[in-house]
Coordinates of C-alpha atoms in Angstrom, one line a residue:
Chain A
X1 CA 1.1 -27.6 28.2
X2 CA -0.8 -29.1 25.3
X3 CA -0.5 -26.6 22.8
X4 CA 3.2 -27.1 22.3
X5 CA 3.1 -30.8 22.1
X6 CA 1.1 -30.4 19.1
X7 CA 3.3 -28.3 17.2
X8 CA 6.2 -30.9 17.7
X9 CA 4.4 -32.9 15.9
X10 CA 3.3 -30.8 13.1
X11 CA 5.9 -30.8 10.0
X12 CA 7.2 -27.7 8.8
X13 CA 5.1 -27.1 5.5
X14 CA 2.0 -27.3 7.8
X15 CA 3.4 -24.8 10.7
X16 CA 2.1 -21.8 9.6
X17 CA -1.4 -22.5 9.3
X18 CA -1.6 -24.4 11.9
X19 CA -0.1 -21.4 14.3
X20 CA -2.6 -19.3 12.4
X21 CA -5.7 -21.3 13.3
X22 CA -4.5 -21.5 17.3
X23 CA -5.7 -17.6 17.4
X24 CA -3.7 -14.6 18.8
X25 CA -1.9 -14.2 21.8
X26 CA -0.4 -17.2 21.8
X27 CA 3.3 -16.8 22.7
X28 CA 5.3 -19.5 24.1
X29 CA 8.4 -19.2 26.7
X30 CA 11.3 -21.5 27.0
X31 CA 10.8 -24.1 29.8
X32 CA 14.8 -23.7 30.0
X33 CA 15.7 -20.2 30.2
X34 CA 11.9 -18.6 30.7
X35 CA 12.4 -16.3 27.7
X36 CA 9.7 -15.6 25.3
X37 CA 9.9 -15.6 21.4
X38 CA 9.7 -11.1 22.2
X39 CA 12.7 -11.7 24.5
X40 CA 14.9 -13.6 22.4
X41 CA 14.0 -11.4 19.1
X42 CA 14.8 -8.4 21.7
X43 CA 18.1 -10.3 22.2
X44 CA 18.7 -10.7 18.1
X45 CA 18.7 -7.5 18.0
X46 CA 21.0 -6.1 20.6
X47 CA 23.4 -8.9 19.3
X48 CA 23.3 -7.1 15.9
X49 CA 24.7 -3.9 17.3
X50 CA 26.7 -5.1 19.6
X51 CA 29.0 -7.7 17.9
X52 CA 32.0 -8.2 15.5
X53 CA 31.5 -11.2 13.2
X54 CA 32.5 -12.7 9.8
X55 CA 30.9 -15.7 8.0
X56 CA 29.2 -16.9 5.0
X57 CA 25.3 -16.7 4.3
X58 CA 23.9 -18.5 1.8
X59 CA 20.7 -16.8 0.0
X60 CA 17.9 -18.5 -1.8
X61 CA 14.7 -17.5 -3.8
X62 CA 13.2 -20.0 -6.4
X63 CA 16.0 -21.2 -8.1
X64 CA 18.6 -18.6 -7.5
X65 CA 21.1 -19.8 -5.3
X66 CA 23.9 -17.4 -3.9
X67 CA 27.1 -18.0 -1.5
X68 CA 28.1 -14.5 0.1
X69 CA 31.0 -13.9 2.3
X70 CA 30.0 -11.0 4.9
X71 CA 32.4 -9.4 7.9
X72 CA 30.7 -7.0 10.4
X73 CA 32.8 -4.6 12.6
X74 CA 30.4 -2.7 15.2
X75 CA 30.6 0.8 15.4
X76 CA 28.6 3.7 15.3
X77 CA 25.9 4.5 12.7
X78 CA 25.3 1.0 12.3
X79 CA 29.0 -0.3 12.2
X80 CA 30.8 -1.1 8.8
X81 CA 30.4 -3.8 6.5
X82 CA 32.2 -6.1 3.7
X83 CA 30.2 -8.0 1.5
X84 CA 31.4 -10.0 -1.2
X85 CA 29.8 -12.5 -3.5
X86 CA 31.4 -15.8 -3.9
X87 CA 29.4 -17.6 -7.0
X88 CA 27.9 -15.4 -10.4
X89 CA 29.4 -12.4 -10.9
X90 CA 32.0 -11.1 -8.4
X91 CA 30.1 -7.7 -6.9
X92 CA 31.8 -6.3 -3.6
X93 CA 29.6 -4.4 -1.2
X94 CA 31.3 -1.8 1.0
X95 CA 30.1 -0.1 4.1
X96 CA 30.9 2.3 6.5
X97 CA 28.6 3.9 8.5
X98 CA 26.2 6.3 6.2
X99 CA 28.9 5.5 3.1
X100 CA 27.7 2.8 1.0
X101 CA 29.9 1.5 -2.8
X102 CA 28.9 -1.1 -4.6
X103 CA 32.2 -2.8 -6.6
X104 CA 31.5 -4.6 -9.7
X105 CA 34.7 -6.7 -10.5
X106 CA 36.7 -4.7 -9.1
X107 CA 35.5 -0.8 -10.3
X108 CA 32.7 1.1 -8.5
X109 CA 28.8 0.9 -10.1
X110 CA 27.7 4.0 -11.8
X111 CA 24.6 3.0 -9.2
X112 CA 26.2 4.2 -6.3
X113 CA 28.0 7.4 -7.5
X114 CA 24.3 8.2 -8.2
X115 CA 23.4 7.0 -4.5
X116 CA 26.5 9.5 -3.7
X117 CA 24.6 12.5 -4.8
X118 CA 21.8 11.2 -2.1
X119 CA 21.7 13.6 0.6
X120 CA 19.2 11.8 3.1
X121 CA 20.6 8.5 4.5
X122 CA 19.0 9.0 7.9
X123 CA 20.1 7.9 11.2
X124 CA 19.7 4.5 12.6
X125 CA 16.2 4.1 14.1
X126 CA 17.2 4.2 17.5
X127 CA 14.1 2.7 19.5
X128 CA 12.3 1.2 16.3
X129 CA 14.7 -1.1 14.4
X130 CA 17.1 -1.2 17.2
X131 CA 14.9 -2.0 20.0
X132 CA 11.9 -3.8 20.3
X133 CA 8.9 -2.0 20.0
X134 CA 5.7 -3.3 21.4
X135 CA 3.7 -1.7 18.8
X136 CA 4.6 -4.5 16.8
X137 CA 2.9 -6.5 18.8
X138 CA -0.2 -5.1 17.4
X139 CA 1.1 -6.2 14.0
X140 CA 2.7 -9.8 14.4
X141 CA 2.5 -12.6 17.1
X142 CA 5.8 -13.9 18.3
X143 CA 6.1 -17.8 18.3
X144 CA 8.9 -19.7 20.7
X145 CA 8.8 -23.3 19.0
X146 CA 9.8 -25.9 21.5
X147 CA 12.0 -27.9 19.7
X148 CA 15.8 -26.2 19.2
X149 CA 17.1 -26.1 15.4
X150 CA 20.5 -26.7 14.2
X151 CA 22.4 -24.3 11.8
X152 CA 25.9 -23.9 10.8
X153 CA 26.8 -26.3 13.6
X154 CA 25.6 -24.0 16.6
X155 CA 22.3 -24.9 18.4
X156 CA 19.4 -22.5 17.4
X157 CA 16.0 -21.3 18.6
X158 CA 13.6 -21.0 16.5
X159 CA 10.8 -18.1 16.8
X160 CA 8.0 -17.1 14.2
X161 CA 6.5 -14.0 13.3
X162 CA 3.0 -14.0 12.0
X163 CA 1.2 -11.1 10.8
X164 CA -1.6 -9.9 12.0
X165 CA -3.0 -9.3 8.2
X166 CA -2.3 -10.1 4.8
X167 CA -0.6 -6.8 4.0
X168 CA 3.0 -7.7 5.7
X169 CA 5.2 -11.4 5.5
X170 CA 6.0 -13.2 8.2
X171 CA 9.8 -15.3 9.6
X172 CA 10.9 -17.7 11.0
X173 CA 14.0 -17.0 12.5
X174 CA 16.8 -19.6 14.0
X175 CA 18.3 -17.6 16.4
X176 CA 21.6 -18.8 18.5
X177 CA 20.9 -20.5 21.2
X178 CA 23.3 -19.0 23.3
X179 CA 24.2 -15.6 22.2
X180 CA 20.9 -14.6 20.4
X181 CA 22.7 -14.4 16.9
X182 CA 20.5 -15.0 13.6
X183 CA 21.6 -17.8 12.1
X184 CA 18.7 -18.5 9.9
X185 CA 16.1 -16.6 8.3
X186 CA 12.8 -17.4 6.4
X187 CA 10.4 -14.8 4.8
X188 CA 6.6 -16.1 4.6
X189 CA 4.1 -15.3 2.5
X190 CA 0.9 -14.9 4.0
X191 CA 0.1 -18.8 3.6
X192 CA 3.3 -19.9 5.1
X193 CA 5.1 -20.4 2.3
X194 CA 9.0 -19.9 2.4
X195 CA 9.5 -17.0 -0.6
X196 CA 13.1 -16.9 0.6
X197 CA 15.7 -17.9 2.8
X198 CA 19.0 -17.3 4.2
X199 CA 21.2 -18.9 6.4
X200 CA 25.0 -18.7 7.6
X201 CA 26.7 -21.6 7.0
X202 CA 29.9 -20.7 8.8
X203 CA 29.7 -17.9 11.2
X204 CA 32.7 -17.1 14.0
X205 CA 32.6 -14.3 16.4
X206 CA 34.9 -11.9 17.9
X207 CA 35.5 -10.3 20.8
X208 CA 36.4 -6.7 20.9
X209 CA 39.8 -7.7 21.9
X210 CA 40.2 -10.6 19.1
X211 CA 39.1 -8.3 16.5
X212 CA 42.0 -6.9 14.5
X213 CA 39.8 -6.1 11.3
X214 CA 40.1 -2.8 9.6
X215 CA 36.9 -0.7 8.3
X216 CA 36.7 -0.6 4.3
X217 CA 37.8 2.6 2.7
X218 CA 34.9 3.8 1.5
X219 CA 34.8 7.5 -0.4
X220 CA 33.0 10.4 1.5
X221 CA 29.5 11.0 0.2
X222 CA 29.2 13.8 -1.9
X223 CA 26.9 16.4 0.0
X224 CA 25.3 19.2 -2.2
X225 CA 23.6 21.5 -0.6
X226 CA 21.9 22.5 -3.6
X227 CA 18.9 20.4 -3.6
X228 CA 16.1 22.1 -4.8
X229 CA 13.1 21.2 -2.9
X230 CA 10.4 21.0 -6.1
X231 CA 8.4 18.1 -4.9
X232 CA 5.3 18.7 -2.7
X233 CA 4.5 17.5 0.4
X234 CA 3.0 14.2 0.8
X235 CA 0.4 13.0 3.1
X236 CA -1.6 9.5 3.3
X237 CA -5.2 9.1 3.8
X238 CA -5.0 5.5 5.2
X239 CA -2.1 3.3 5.6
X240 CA -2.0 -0.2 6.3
X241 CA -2.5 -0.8 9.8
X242 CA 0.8 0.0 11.8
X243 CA 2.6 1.6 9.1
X244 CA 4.5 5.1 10.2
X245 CA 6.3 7.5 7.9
X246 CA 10.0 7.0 9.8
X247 CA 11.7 9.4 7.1
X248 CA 10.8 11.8 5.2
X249 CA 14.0 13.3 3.1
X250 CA 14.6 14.7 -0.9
X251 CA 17.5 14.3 -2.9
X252 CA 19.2 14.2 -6.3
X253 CA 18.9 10.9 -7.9
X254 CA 20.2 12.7 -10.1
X255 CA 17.0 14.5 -10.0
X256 CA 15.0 15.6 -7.4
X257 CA 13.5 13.2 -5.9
X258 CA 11.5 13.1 -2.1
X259 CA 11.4 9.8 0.0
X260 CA 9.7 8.3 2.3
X261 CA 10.0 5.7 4.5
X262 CA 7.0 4.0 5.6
X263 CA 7.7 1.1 8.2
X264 CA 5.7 -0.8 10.7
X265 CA 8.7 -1.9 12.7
X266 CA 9.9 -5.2 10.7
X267 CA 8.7 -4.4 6.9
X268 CA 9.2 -1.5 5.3
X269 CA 7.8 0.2 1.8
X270 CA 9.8 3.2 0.5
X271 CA 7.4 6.1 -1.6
X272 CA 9.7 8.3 -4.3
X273 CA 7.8 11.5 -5.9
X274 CA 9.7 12.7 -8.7
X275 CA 8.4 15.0 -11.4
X276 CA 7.1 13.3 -14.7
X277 CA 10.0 13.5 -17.4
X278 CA 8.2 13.9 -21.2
X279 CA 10.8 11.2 -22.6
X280 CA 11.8 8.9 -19.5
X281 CA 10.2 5.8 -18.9
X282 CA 8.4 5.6 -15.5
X283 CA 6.8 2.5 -13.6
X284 CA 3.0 2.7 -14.0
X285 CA 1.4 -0.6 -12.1
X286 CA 3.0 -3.6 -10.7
X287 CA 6.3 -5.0 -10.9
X288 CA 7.9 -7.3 -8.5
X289 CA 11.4 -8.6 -8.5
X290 CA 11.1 -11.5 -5.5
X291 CA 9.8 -10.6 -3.0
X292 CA 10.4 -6.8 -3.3
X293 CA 7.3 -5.4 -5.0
X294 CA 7.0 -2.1 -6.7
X295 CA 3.9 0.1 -7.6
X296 CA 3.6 2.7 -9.7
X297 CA 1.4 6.0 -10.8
X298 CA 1.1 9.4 -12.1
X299 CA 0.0 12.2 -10.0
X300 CA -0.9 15.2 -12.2
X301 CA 2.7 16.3 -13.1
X302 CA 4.3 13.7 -10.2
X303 CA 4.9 10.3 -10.6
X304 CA 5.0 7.7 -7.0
X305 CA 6.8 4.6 -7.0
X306 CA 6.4 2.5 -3.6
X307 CA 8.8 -0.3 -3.3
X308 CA 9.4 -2.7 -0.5
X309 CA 9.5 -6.0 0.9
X310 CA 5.8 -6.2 1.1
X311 CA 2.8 -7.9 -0.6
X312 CA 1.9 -6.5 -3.5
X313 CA -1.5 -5.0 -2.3
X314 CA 0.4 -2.9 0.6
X315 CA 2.5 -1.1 -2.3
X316 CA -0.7 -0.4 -4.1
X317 CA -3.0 0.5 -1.0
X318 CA 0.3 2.8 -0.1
X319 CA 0.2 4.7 -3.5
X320 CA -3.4 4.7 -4.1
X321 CA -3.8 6.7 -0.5
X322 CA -1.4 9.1 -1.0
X323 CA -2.0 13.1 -1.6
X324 CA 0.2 15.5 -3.0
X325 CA -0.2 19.2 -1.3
X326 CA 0.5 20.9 -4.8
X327 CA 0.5 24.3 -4.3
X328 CA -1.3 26.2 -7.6
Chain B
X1 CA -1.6 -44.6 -27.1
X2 CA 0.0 -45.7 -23.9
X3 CA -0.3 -44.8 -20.3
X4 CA -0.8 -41.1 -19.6
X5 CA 2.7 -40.5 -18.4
X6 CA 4.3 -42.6 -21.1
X7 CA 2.8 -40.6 -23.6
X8 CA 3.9 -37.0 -21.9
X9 CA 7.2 -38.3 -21.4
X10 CA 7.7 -39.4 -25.0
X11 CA 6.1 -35.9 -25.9
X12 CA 8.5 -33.8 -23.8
X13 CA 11.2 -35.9 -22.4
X14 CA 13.8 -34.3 -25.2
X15 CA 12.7 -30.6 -24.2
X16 CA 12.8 -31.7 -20.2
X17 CA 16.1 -33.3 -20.7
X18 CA 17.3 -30.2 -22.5
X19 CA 15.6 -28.4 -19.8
X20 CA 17.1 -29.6 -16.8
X21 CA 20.4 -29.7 -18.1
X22 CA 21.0 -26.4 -19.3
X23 CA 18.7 -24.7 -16.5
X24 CA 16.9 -23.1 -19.2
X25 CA 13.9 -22.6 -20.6
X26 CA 12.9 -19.8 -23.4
X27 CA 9.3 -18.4 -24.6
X28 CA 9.5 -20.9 -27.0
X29 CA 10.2 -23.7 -25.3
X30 CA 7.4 -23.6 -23.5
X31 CA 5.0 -22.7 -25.9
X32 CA 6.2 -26.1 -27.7
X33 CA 5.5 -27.8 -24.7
X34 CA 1.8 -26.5 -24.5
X35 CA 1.2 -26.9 -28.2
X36 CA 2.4 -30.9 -27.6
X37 CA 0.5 -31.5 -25.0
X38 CA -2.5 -29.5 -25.7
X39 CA -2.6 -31.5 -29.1
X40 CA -2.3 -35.3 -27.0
X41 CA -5.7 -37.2 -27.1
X42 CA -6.2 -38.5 -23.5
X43 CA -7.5 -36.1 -20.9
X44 CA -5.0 -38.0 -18.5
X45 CA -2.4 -37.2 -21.0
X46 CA -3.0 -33.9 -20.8
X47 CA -3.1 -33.3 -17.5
X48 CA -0.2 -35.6 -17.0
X49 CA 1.8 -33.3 -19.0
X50 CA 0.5 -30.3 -17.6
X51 CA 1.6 -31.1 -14.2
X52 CA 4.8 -31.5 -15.4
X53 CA 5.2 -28.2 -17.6
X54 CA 3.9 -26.5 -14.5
X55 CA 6.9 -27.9 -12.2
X56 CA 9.0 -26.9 -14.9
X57 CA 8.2 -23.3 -15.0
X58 CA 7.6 -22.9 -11.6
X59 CA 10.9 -24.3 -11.0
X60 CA 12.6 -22.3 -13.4
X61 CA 10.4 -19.0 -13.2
X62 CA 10.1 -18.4 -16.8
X63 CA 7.2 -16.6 -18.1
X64 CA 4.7 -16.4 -15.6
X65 CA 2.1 -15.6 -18.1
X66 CA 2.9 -19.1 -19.9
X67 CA 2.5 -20.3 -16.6
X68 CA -0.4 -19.3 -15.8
X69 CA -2.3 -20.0 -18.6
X70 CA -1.1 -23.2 -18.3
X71 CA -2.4 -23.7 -14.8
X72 CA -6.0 -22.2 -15.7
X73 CA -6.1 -24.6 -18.2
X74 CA -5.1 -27.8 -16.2
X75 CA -7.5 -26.5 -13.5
X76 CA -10.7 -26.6 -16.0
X77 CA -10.0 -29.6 -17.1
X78 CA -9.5 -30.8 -13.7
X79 CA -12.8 -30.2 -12.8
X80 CA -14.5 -31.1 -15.8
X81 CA -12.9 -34.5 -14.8
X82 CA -14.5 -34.2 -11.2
X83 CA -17.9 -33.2 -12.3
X84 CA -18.2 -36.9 -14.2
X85 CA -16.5 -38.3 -11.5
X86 CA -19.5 -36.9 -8.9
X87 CA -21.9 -37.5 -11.5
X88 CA -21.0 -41.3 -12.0
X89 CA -21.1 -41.4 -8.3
X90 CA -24.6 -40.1 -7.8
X91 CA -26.5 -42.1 -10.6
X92 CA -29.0 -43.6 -9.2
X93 CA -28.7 -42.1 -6.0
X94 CA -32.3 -41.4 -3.9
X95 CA -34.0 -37.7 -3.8
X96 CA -32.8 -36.6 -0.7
X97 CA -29.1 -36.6 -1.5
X98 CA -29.1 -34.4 -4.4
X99 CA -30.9 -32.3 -2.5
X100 CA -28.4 -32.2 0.5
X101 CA -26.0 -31.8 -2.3
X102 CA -27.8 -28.7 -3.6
X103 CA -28.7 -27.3 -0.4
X104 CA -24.8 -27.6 0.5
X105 CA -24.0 -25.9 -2.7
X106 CA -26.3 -22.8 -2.7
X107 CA -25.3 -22.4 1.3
X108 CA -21.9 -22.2 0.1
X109 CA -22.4 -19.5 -2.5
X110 CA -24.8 -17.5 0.1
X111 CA -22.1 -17.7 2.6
X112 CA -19.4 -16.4 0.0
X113 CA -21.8 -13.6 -1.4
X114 CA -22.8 -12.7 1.6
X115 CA -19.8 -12.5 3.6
X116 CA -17.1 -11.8 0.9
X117 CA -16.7 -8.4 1.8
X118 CA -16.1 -9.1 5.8
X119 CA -13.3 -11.0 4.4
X120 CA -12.4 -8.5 2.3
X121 CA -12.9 -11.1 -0.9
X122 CA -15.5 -8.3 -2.5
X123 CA -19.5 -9.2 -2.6
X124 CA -22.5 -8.2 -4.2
X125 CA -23.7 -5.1 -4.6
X126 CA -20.7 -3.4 -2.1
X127 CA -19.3 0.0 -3.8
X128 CA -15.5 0.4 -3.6
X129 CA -14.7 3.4 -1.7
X130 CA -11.6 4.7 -4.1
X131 CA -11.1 5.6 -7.1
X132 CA -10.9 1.9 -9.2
X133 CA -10.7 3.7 -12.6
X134 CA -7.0 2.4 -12.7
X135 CA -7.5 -1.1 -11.7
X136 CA -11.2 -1.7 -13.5
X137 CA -9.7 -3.4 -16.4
X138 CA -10.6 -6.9 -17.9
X139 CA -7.3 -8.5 -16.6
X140 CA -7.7 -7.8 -13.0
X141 CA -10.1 -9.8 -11.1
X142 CA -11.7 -7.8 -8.1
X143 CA -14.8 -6.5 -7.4
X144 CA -15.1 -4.1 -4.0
X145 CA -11.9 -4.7 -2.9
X146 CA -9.9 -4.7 -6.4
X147 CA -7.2 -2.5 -4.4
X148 CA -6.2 -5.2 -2.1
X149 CA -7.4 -8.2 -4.1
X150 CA -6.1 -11.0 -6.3
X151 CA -4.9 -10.1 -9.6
X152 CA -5.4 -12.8 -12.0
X153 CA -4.6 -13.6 -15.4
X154 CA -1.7 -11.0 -15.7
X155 CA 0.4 -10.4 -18.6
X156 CA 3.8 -10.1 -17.1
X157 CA 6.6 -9.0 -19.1
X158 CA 10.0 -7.7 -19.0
X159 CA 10.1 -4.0 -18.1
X160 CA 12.5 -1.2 -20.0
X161 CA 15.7 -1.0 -19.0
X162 CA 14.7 2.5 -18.3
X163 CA 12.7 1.5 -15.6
X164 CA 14.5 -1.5 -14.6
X165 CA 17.4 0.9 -13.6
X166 CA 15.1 3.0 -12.1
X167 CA 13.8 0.5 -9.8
X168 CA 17.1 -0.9 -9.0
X169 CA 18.5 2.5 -8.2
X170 CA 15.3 3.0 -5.6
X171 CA 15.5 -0.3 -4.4
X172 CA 19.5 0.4 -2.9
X173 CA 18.3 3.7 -1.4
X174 CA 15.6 2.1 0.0
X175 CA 17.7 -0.5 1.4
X176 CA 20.5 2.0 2.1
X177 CA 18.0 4.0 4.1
X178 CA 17.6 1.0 6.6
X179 CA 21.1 1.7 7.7
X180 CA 21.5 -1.6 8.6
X181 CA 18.7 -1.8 11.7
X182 CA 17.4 -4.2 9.7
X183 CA 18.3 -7.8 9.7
X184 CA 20.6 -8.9 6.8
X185 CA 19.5 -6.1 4.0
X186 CA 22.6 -5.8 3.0
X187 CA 23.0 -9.5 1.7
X188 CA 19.9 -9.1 0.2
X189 CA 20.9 -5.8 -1.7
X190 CA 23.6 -8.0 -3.0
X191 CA 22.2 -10.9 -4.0
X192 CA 19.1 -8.8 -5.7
X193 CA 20.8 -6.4 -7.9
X194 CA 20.5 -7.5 -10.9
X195 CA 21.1 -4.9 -13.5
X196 CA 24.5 -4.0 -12.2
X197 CA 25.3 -7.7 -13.7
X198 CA 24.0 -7.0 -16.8
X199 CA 21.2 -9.5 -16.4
X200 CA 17.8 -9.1 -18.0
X201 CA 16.2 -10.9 -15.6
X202 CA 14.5 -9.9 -12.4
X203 CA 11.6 -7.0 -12.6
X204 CA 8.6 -8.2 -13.8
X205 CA 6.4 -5.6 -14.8
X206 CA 2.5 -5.4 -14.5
X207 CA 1.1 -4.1 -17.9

């Protein structure tokens, strides 16, 4: 097989574009275990569902560096997590299931007793983020690369995603080479640069039997019942190719506020519609923070914020194609 | 005047020293190390220095509007470098090359005009198909395809607090909302919230 010879010998920095000029369809299988790059993400994300683990990720983008200690019981609604931050300032993230509380030093953020009042955190997207879906596919080309990685001392596979278009980043995954596990993760800009990274650096896992870990105590979330539905239906013209509204929910934040959840399978842009407020400050245009990009505009008496882990034309091709049904 | 490198690191080794050890570098730190460099004679000075503000702020991610007008900067100058070089090259040279030359030239610009909008880079003559009142402004590049295009020479500057919070409190139900189905968000909530920490860096906002 030619084509993976030459991508042995093609260094990292040049990778991308060099995967991007061998056309699509390209998709390598192990000569090993005869899986593909589809199987193996397949098998990430089973593992994700399916295991108990605890170890420590370290996260990078341009020169902010962070050490975080995360433990992972499985259960239902997406299991329960503890998150802590072990460099900067000590933050504690708590999950369990649909609760969610973010601890600064110790005492809850006023941030999530406003997330509290959310009513809408929607189920786990049972068939789209939790199975493979071969509509993405149509979006992204899975790559097997030949040669195994290392990372925190276990032997990894590495896959890439490439987008189909400029409107969605691309990974590169190191994925355990024996149970599937991520162990590494890139995010790509569209010319193959590395915007940021994560990787475990220690990582143990448990079976069921071995696990002895209790869930975090986490406070109910407050449901109110009394959300009044002011904001107006929202429909898009024309959506980057493979986005899908997954949710569509309103809530108090602590106003009114209707979401939506756009997602083509791997990234994913949120919309929020709130009604314009004479004295509050509201994003209008482009702001980014990393890689998350945000875009904002008025609509008549409604303002739209879209705000994901996307370029920063998708945010803006999102908001710009979107129609308020306001009733007169 | 000495070499070009010398000369920058004579003109800027106190801030880059000051730079690298603290892991800082303010608004007016770097608009010291423009003025310097901007005022050294040599063209290979200049550029010498540039390249090293450049690494600077890219590495620190200051001001990306100090940046960039650095880079635009350094990048004319480049090229009027080039041009002599080419021209020096081609004295003397017979008929026939400078008119492959040309004939390469204008086939490139034909190429670009005419196919820009099949690559979505905008060309002549093509209407855009939304509404561009919003983004035809004399700081964003773009021409059919503004919506989707490149911004360039963006003034970037700290947003409110107002809508820094705002942001932030979206960005957690966004990331909420994945309910973990996603790889690793919840890492990346953690190691992106910045205005919990009382930080005032993070959002840049588009003017």
């Amino acid at each position: 097989m030619a084509a993976p010879s030459l991508i042995t010998r093609v260094r990292a920095g040049g990778l991308f574009l060099t995967l991007l000029a061998l056309g699509p369809g390209v998709a390598f299988a192990s000569a090993t275990t005869g899986r593909s790059a589809e199987g193996y993400f397949l098998r990430m994300q089973k593992m994700l569902f399916t295991v108990n683990y605890r170890g420590i990720i370290v996260f990078q983008h341009n020169t902010m560096l962070k050490a975080i200690a995360i433990t992972h019981g499985e259960a239902r609604f997406g299991g329960w997590e503890r998150i802590s931050t072990l460099n900067g300032p000590p933050r504690e993230l708590l999950k369990n299931g649909h609760r969610l509380e973010l601890l600064f030093e110790g005492h809850p953020i006023r941030l999530m007793h406003v997330l509290a009042h959310y009513t809408g955190l929607p189920q786990n997207w049972v068939g789209f983020g939790g199975h493979f879906s071969h509509a993405l596919l149509r979006e992204y080309r899975f790559f097997l690369l030949p040669k195994l990685g290392r990372v925190a001392d276990h032997s990894a596979r590495i896959i890439l995603i490439r987008p189909q278009d400029r409107f969605r980043y691309g990974y590169r995954l190191w994925l355990d080479a024996r149970n599937g596990f991520p162990l590494r993760s890139d995010l790509l800009n569209s010319r193959g640069q590395v915007i940021e990274q994560m990787m475990f650096v220690t990582v143990r896992w448990y079976p069921k039997g071995q696990w002895h870990e209790r869930p975090p105590d986490v406070p109910p979330v407050a449901r109110s019942r009394k959300v009044a539905i002011l904001i107006p239906q929202c429909q898009f013209a024309d959506l980057p190719r493979g986005f899908r509204i997954v949710e569509d929910t309103t809530a108090l934040v602590p106003g009114p506020v209707r979401h939506i959840l756009l997602s083509d399978g791997l990234a994913s842009v949120s919309v929020f519609i709130h009604p314009v407020r004479p004295k509050a400050a509201t994003l209008v245009g482009m702001a980014r923070m990393g890689p998350v990009t945000a875009f904002g505009k008025d609509l008549g008496p409604f303002s739209l914020i879209a705000i994901g882990e996307v370029p920063p034309r998708t945010v803006r091709w999102i908001v710009d194609q979107a129609r308020l049904k306001i009733k007169p | 005047m000495g070499s070009g490198k010398s000369d920058c690191d004579a003109v800027t080794g106190i801030e880059l020293a000051s730079v690298f050890l603290d892991g800082e570098l303010d608004e007016e730190g770097c608009e010291r190390l423009l003025t310097s460099a901007h005022q050294s004679a040599k063209l290979g000075v200049r550029l010498s220095c540039y390249g090293l503000i450049r690494e600077v702020i890219r590495e620190h991610d200051w001001r990306q509007s100090v940046y960039l007008a650095s880079q635009r900067v350094s990048w004319t100058m480049g090229i009027r470098s080039r041009l002599g070089t080419c021209r020096r090259a081609l004295a003397g040279r017979p008929v026939w090359v400078w008119g492959l030359l040309g004939g390469l030239v204008a086939g490139s610009l034909a190429a670009v005009l005419l196919l820009g909008p099949v690559r979505g880079f905008g060309g002549l003559g093509v209407a855009p198909t939304h509404d561009r009142s919003v983004y035809n402004r004399p700081w964003v590049w773009g021409r059919a395809s503004s919506q989707y295009g490149q911004v360039r020479s963006v003034a970037w500057n700290a947003p409110s607090s107002a809508v820094r919070q705002q942001l932030e409190v979206y960005w957690m139900i966004h990331a909420a909302s994945l309910s973990g189905s996603q790889m690793m968000v919840y890492p990346r909530m953690a190691a992106h919230n910045y205005t919990v920490a009382g930080r005032k860096q993070g959002w840049r906002h588009h003017r």
